[in-house]
Coordinates of C-alpha atoms in Angstrom, one line a residue:
Chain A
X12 CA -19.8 6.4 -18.6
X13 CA -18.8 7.6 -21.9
X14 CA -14.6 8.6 -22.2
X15 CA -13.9 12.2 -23.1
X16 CA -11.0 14.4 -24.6
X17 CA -10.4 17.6 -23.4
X18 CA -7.9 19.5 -26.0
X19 CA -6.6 22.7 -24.1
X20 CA -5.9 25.3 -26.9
X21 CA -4.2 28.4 -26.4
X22 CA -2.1 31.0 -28.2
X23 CA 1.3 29.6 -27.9
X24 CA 3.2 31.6 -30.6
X25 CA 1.9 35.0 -31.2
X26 CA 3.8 38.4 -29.8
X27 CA 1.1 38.8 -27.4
X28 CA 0.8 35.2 -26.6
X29 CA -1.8 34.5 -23.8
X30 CA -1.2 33.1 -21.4
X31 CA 1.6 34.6 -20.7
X32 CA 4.6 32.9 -18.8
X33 CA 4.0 34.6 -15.9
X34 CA 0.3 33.2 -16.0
X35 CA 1.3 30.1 -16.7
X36 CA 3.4 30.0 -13.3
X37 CA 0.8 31.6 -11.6
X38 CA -2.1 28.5 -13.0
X39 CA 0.0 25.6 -12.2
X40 CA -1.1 25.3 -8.6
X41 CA -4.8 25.7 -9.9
X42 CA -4.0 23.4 -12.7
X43 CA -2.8 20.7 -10.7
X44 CA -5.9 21.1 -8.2
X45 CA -8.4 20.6 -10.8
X46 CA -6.3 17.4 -12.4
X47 CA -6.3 16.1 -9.0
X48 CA -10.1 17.0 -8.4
X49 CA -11.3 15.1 -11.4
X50 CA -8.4 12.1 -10.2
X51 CA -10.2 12.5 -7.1
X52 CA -13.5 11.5 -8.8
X53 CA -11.7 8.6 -10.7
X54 CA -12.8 10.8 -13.4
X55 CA -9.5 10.5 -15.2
X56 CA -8.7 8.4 -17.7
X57 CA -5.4 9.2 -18.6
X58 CA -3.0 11.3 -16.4
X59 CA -2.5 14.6 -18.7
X60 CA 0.9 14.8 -20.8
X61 CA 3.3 18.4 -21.2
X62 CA 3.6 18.8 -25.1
X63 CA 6.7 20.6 -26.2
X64 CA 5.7 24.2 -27.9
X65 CA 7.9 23.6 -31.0
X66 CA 5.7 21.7 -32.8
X67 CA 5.8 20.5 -36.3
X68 CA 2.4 20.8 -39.4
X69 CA 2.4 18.4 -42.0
X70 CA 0.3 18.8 -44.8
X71 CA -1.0 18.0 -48.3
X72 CA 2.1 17.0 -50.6
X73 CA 4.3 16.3 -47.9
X74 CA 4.8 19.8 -47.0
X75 CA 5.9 20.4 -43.7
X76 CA 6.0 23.7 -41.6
X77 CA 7.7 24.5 -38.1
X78 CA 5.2 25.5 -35.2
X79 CA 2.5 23.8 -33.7
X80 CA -0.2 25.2 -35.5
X81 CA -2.2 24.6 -38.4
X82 CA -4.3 27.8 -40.4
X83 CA -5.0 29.3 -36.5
X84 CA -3.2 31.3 -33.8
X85 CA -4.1 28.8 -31.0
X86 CA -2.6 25.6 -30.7
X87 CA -2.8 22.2 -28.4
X88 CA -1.9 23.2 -24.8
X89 CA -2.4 20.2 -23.5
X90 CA -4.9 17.4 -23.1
X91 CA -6.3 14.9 -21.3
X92 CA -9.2 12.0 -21.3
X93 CA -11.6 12.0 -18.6
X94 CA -14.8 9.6 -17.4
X95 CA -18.6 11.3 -17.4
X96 CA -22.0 10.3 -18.4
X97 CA -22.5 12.9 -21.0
X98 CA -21.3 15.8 -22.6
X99 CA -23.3 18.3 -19.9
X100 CA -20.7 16.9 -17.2
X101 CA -17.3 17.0 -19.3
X102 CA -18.5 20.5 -19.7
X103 CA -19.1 20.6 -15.9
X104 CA -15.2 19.5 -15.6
X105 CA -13.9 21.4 -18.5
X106 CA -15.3 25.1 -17.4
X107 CA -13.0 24.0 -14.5
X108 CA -9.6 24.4 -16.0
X109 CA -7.8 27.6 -14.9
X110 CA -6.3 28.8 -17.8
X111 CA -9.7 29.6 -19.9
X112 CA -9.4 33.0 -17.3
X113 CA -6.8 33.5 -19.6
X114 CA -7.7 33.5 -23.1
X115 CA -7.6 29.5 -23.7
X116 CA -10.2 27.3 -24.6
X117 CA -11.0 24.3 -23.9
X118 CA -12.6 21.6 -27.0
X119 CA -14.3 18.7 -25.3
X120 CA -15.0 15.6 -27.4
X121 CA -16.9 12.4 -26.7
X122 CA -15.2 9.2 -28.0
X123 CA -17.3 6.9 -30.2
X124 CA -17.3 3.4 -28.5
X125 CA -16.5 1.2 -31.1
X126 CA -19.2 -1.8 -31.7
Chain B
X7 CA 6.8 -13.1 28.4
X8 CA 4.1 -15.6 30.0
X9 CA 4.3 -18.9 27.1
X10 CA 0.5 -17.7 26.3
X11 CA 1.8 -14.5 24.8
X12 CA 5.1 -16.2 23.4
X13 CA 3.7 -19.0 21.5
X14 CA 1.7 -16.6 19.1
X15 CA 4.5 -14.0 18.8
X16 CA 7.2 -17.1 18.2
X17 CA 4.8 -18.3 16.0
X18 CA 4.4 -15.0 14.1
X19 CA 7.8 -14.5 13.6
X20 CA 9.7 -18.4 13.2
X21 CA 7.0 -19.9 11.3
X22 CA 7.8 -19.0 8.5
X23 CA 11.3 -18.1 8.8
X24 CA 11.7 -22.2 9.4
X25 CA 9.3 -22.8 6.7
X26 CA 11.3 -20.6 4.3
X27 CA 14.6 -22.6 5.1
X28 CA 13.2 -25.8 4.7
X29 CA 11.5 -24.9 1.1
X30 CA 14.6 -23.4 0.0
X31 CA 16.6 -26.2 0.8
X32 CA 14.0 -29.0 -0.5
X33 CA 11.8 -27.1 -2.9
X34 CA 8.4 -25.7 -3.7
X35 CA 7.3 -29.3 -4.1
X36 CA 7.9 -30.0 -0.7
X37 CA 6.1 -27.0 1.1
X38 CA 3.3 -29.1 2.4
X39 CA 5.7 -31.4 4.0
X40 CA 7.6 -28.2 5.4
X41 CA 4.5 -26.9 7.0
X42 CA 3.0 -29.9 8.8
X43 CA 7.0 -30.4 10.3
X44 CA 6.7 -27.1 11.6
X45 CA 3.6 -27.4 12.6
X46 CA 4.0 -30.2 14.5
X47 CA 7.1 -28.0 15.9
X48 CA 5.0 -25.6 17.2
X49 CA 2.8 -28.2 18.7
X50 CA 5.2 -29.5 20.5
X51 CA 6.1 -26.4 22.4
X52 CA 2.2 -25.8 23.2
X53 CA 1.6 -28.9 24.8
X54 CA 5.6 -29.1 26.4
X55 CA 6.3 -25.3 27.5
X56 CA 2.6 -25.4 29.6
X57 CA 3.6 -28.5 31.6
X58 CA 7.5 -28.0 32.0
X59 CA 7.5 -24.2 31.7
X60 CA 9.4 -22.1 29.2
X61 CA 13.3 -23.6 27.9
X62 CA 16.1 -20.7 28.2
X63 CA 15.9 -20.0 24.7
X64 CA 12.7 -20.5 23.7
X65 CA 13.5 -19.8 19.7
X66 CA 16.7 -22.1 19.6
X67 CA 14.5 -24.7 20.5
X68 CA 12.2 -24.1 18.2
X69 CA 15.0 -24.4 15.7
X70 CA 16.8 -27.5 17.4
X71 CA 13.3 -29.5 17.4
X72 CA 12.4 -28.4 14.1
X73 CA 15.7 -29.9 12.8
X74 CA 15.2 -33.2 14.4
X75 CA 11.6 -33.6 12.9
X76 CA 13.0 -32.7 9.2
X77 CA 16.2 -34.9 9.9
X78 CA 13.6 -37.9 11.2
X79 CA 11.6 -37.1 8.4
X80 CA 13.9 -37.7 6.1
X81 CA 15.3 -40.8 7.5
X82 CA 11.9 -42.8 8.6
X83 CA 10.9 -41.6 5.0
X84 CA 11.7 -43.7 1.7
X85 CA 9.8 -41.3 -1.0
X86 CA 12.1 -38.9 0.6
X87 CA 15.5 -40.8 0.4
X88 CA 15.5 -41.7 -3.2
X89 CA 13.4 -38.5 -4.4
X90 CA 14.5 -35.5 -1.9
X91 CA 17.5 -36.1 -0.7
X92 CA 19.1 -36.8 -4.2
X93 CA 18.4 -33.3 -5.1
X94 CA 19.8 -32.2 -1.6
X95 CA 23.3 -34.1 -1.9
X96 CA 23.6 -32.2 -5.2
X97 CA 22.7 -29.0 -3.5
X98 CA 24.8 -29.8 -0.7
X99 CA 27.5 -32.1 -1.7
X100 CA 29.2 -34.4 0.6
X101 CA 27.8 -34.4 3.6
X102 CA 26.0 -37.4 5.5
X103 CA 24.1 -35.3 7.6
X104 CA 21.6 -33.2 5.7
X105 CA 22.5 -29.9 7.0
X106 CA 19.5 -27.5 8.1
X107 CA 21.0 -24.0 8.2
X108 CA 19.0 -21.9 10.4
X109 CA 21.8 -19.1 10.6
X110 CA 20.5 -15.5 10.2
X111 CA 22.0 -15.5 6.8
X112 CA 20.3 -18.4 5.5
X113 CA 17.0 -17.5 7.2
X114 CA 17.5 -14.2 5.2
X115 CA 18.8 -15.9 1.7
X116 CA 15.2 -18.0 2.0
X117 CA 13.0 -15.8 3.0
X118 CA 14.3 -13.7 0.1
X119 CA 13.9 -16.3 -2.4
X120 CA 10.6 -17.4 -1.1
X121 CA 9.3 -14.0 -1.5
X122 CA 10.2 -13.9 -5.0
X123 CA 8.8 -17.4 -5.5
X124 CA 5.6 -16.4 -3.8
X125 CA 4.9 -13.2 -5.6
X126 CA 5.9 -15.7 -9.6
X127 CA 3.5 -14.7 -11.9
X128 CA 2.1 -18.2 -12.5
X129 CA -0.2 -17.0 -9.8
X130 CA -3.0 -14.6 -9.5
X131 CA -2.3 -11.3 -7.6
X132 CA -4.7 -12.0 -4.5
X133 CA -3.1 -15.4 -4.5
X134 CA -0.1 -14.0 -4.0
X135 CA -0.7 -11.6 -1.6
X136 CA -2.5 -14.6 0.3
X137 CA 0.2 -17.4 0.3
X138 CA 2.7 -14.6 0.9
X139 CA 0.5 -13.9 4.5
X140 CA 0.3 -17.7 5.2
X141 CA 4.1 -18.7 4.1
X142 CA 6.2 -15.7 4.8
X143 CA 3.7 -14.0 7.8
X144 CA 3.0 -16.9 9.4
X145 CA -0.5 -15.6 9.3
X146 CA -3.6 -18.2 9.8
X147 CA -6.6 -18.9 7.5
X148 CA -8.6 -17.1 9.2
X149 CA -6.5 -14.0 10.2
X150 CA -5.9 -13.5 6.2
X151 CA -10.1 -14.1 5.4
X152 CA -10.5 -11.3 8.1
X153 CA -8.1 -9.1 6.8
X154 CA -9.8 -9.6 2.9
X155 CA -13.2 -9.4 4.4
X156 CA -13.7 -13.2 3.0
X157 CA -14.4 -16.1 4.4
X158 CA -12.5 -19.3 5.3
X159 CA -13.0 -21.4 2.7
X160 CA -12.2 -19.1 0.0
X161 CA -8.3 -17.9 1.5
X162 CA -8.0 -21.9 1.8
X163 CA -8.7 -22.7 -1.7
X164 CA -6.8 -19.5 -2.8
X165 CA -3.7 -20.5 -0.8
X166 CA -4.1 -24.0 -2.0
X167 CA -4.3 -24.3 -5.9
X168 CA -1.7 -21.3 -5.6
X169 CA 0.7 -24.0 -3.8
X170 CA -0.5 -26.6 -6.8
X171 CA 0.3 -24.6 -9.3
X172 CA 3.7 -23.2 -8.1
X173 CA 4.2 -27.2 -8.3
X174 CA 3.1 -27.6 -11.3
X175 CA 5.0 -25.1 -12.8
X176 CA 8.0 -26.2 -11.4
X177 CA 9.0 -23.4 -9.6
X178 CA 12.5 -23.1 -8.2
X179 CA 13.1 -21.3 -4.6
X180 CA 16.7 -19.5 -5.7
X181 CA 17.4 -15.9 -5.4
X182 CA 15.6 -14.0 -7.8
X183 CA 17.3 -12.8 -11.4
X184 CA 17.3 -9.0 -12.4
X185 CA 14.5 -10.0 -14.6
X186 CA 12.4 -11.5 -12.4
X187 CA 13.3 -8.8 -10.1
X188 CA 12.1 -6.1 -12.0
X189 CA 8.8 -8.4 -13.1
X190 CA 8.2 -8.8 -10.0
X191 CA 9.3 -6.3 -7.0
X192 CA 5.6 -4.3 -7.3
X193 CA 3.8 -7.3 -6.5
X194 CA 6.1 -8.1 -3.5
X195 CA 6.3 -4.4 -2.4
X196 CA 2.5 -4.8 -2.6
X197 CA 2.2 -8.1 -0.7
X198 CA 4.8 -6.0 1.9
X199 CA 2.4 -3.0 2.2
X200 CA -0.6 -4.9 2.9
X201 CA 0.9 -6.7 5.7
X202 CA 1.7 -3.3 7.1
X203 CA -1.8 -2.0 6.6
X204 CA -3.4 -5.0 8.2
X205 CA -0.9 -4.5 11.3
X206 CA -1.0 -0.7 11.1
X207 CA -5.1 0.4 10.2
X208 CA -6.7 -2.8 12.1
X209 CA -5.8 -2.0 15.2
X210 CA -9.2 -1.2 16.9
X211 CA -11.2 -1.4 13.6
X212 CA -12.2 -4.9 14.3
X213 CA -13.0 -5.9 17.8
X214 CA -10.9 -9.3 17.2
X215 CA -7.9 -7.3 16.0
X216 CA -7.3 -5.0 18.9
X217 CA -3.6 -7.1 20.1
X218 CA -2.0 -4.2 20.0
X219 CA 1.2 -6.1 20.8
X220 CA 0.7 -8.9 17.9
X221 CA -0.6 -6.0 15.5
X222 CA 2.6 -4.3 16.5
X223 CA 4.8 -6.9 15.4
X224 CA 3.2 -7.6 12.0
X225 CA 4.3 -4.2 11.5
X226 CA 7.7 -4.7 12.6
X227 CA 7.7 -8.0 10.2
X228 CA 6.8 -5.9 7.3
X229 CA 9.4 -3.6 8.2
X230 CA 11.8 -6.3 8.3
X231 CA 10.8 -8.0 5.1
X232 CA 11.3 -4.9 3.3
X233 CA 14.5 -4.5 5.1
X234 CA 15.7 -7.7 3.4
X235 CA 15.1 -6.2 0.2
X236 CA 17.2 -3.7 0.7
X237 CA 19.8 -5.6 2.1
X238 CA 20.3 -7.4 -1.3
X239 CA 22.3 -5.1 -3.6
X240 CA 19.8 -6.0 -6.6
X241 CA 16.8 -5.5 -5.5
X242 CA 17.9 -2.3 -3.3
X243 CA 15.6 -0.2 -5.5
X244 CA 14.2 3.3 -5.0
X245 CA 10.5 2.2 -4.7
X246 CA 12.0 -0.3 -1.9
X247 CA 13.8 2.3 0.2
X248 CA 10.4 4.5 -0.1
X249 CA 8.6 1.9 0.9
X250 CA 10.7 1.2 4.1
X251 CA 10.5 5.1 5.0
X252 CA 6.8 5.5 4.5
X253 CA 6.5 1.9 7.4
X254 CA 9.1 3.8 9.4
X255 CA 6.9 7.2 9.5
X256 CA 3.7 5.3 10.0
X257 CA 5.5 3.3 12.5
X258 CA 6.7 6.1 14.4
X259 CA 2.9 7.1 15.3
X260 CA 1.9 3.8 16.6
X261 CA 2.3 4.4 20.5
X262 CA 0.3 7.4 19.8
X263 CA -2.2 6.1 18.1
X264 CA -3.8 4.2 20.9
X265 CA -4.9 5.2 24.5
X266 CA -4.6 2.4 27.1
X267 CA -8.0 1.2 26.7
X268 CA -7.2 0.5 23.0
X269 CA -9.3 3.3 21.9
X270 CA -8.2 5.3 18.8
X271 CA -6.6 8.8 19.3
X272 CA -7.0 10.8 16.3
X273 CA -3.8 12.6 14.7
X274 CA -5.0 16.1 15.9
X275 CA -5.3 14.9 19.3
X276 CA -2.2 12.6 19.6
X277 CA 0.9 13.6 22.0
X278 CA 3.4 14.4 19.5
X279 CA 6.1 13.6 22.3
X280 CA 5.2 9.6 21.7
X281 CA 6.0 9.9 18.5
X282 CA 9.7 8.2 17.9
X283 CA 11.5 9.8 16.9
X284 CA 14.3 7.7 15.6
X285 CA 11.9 6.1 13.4
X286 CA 11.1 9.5 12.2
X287 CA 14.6 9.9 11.6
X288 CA 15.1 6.2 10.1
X289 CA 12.1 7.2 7.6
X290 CA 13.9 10.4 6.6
X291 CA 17.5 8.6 5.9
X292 CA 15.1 6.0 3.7
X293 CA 13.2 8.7 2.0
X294 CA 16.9 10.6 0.8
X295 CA 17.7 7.4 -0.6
X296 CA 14.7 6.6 -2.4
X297 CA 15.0 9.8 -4.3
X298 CA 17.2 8.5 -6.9
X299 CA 16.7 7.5 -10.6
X300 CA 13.4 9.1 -12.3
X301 CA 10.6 6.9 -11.5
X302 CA 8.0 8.3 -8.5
X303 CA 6.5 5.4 -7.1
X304 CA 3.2 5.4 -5.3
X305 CA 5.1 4.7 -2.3
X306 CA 7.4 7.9 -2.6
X307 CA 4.2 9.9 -3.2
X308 CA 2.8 8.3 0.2
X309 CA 6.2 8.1 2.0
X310 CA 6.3 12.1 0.9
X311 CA 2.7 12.3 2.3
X312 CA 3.7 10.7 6.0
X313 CA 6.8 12.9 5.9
X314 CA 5.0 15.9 6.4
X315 CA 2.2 14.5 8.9
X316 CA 5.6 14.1 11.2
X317 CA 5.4 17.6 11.3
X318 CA 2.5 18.3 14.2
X319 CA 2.7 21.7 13.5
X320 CA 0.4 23.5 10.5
X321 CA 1.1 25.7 7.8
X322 CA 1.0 26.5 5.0
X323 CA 3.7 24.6 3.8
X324 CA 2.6 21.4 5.1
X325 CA -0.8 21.1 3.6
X326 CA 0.0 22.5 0.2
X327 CA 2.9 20.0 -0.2
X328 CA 0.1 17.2 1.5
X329 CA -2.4 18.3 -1.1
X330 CA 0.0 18.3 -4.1
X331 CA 1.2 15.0 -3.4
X332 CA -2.4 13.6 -3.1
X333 CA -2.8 15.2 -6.2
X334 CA -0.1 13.3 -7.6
X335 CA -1.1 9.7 -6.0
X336 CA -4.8 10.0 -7.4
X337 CA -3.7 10.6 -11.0
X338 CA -1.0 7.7 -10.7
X339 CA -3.6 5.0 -8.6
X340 CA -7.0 6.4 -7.6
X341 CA -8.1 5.0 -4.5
X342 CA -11.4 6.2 -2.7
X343 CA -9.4 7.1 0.7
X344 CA -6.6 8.9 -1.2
X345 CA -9.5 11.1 -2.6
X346 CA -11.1 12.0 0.7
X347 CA -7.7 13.1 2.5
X348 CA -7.1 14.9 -0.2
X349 CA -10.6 16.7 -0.4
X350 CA -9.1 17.0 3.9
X351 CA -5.6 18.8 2.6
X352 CA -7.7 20.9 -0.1
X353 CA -9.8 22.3 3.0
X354 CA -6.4 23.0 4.5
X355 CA -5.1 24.7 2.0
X356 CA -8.1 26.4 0.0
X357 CA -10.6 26.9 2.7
X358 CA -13.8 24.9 3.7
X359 CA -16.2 26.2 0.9
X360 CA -14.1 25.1 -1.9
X361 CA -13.4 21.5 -0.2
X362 CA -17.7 21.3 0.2
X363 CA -18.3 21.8 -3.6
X364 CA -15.2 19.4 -4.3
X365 CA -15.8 16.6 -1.5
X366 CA -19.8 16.9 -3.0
X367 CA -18.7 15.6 -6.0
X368 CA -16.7 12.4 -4.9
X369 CA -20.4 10.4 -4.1
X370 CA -18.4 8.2 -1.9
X371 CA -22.0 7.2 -0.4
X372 CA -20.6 4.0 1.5
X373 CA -18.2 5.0 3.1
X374 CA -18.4 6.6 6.7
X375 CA -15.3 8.7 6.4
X376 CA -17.0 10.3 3.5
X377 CA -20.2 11.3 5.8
X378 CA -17.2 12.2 8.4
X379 CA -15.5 14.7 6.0
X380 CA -18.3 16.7 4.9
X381 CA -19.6 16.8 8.7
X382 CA -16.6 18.0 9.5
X383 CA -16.4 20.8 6.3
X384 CA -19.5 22.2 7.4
X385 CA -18.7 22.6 10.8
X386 CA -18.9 26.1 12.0
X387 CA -20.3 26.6 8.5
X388 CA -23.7 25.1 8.3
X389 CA -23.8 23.2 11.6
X390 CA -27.2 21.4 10.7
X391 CA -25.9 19.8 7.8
X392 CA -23.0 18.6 9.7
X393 CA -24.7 17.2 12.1
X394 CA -27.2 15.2 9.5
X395 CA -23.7 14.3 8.2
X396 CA -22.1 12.9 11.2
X397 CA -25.5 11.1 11.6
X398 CA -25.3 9.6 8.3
X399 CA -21.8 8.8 9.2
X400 CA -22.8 7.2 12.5
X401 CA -25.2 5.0 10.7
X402 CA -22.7 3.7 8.5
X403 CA -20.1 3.2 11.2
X404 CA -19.2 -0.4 11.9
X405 CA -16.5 -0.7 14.9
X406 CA -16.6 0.8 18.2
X407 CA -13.5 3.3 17.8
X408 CA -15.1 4.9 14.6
X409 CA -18.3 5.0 16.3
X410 CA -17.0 6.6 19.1
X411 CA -15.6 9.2 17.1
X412 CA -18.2 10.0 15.2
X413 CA -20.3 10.3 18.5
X414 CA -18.1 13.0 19.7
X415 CA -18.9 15.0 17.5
X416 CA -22.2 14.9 17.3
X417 CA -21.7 15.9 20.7
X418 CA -19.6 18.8 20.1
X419 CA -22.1 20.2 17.9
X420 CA -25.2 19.6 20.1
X421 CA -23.3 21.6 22.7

């Protein structure tokens, strides 16, 4: 078993931001089934945190800037670290997540076990 | 009560109450000593009660014998005067007599501070929850290797080099500190818990186990430990009051839960009007309490969980608040039997087809319950998978209830 991170990255600050709030409080039943589906495979590593929209970019020279982006429109939604043997099944549990009906996407990375 | 029936439940429930007074007042380095007295107390009332027939009060006399076996202890014992009862006169000063308090309050004082004691962190977590059994639960060797599918001689040298190393360590029997409190209250809610599991879930799981009366009462001694908790202003916690209303909901099932051959009646089946309902309502009271401060416990999750199953009715309401709180538990604690009712509440609430492609995924391949679910999902939907299901299920089946269960549905289907 090989630990995964699944980054949830949506548009957060745009005019037309997607989802929309409405969406949102229509996915969190969904949402909450599939976290409790991969729990219920003891596929979870880490139970998945809410991250404030605000948001703050630091970059070269110190410089920081307000919002929770960097260069792009979409920023972290959320994330969380799961269990599977390889990157075909954290695919398998990513495609899972609701929101991705609604314009988000989901980046899933496989940790490098250190030696 | 005929004295066959008594002696056990006496046993069950003054063991260790006598035990916990005489460690409290003597120390952990005594507990040896404290057992064999009582012991010895015990068989004295085997061998007396079945040739004279029961005293009037069959528990005062426990306590009344017990206290002249410590008291000639002490005096036919020399270790004992110049060791023990030097730390007792300073514990309890001027008195000739040494004083054995077996009032409710000091009963209640020790068994506190012999919980706390128990559950020290100098010991392992299973050691714990075994010497916690044997000291505070009066349970035997044996009853705890059965109830840790373990044999004998393992629980024995558990219990044991937990008992040497409380010694070593020095531990004193007092009432616990806020710090020690909050160190320790999750592994004594645990220790708590699994008494009331082994009392609650045995019963007709193993053919040795199926007392309903005895299993009954370890219930009730849970209850009561917990009780004592809450008692105490300091350790009157929210996890503690949740704890105490998820028993009490449980509890409130257990008449049902049997028919009078022992034979298990599943939930859908059970007469709801057996259900008690003051112990519904004594869960409910506990359940307002416990929702205080900001920290969900596993036990509020599962107390939350029990709440609704005292609603016989369905709807919509009930499963989706069932399944959300599963939800919940597996992300705090995963357990393989959380994940299958909840895969159960997920059929509830989002139909049979989804639950199949979820419960599919779980791979629980060892457990029967597992087999049981998805026979049960694909009834009506694919009824010759079910059945190879509930075969599979049969096959893995070990008591006679479960079995029996399993049966009937194969039954149901070949009809």
């Amino acid at each position: 078993m090989n630990e995964f991170l699944l980054v949830i990255h949506r548009d957060l600050t745009s005019a037309d931001a997607k989802p929309s709030p409405e969406q949102m409080q229509a996915a969190i039943k969904p949402f909450q089934d599939w976290i409790g589906g991969i729990a219920a495979q003891n596929k979870l590593v880490t139970p998945p945190k809410r991250w404030d929209s605000d948001g703050r970019v630091v970059k070269e020279n110190n410089t920081v800037t307000n919002g929770p982006y960097a260069e792009i429109k979409e920023s972290i939604g959320g994330m969380l670290i799961i269990r599977a043997n390889d990157y075909d099944e954290a695919v398998e549990i990513a495609k899972g997540c609701p929101i991705l009906q609604w314009g988000a996407k989901v980046e899933v990375r496989m940790a490098i076990v250190t030696a | 009560m005929e004295e066959r029936a008594l002696i056990p439940k006496l046993f069950r429930t003054e063991y260790r109450k006598i035990v916990a007074v005489l460690c409290y007042l003597s120390g952990i380095e005594h507990i040896e000593i404290a057992e064999d007295i009582v012991s010895d107390t015990f068989l004295a009332a085997t061998e007396l009660w079945s040739i004279k027939g029961l005293p009037e009060n069959p528990t005062a006399w426990l306590y009344t014998v017990a206290k002249n076996k410590t008291k000639n202890y002490l005096k036919r014992n020399s270790f004992f005067e110049q060791k023990l009862s030097a730390d007792i006169k300073y514990l309890t000063p001027k008195t000739e007599e040494i004083e054995i308090d077996l009032s409710n309050k000091n009963i209640a004082d020790s068994q506190l501070a012999m919980i706390f004691t128990v559950c020290n962190p100098a010991i392992s977590s299973e050691a714990q929850v075994a010497l916690a059994l044997n000291l505070l639960c009066g349970f035997g060797v044996q009853e705890i290797a059965d109830a840790f599918l373990t044999n004998k001689e393992v629980i024995y040298k558990r219990i044991n080099r937990a008992k040497e190393k409380l010694k070593e360590a020095n531990i004193k029997i007092e009432q616990p500190t806020i710090s020690e409190i909050n160190n320790r209250l999750d592994s004594v809610l645990t220790t708590i818990y699994l008494l009331f599991s082994e009392g609650y879930y045995s019963t007709g799981r193993r053919p040795e186990s199926q007392n309903t009366i005895l299993r009954k009462d370890l219930c009730e001694e849970a209850m009561r430990l917990c009780y004592l908790l809450i008692e105490n202003t300091s350790t009157n916690k929210p996890a503690v009051n949740a704890l105490f209303a998820l028993m009490s909901f449980h509890s409130s099932r257990f008449d049902a839960r049997t028919n009078d051959d022992g034979e298990t009646i599943l939930y859908e089946e059970q007469d709801e009007t057996r259900w008690n309902q003051e112990l519904i309502e004594l869960g409910t009271h506990f359940l307002n309490l416990a929702s205080t401060g900001n920290i969900v416990s596993k036990y509020h999750l599962e107390a939350g969980i029990a709440y609704w199953h005292t609603q016989k009715q369905d709807s919509a309401e009930k499963w989706e608040n069932i399944l959300q709180l599963y939800n919940s538990l597996l992300i705090l604690e995963y357990s393989p039997i959380a994940a299958l009712n909840r895969t159960f509440a997920l059929a509830k609430t989002n139909g049979k087809k989804e639950a199949i492609v979820e419960a599919e995924k779980l791979h629980l391949t060892d457990y029967h319950f597992y087999y049981s679910l998805l026979g049960n999902l694909y009834t009506e939907i694919d009824n010759k998978k079910a059945l190879q299901h509930f075969q599979a299920a049969l096959h893995l089946a070990h008591s006679s209830a479960d079995k029996a269960t399993i049966s009937k549905n194969i039954e149901r289907l070949l009809n």
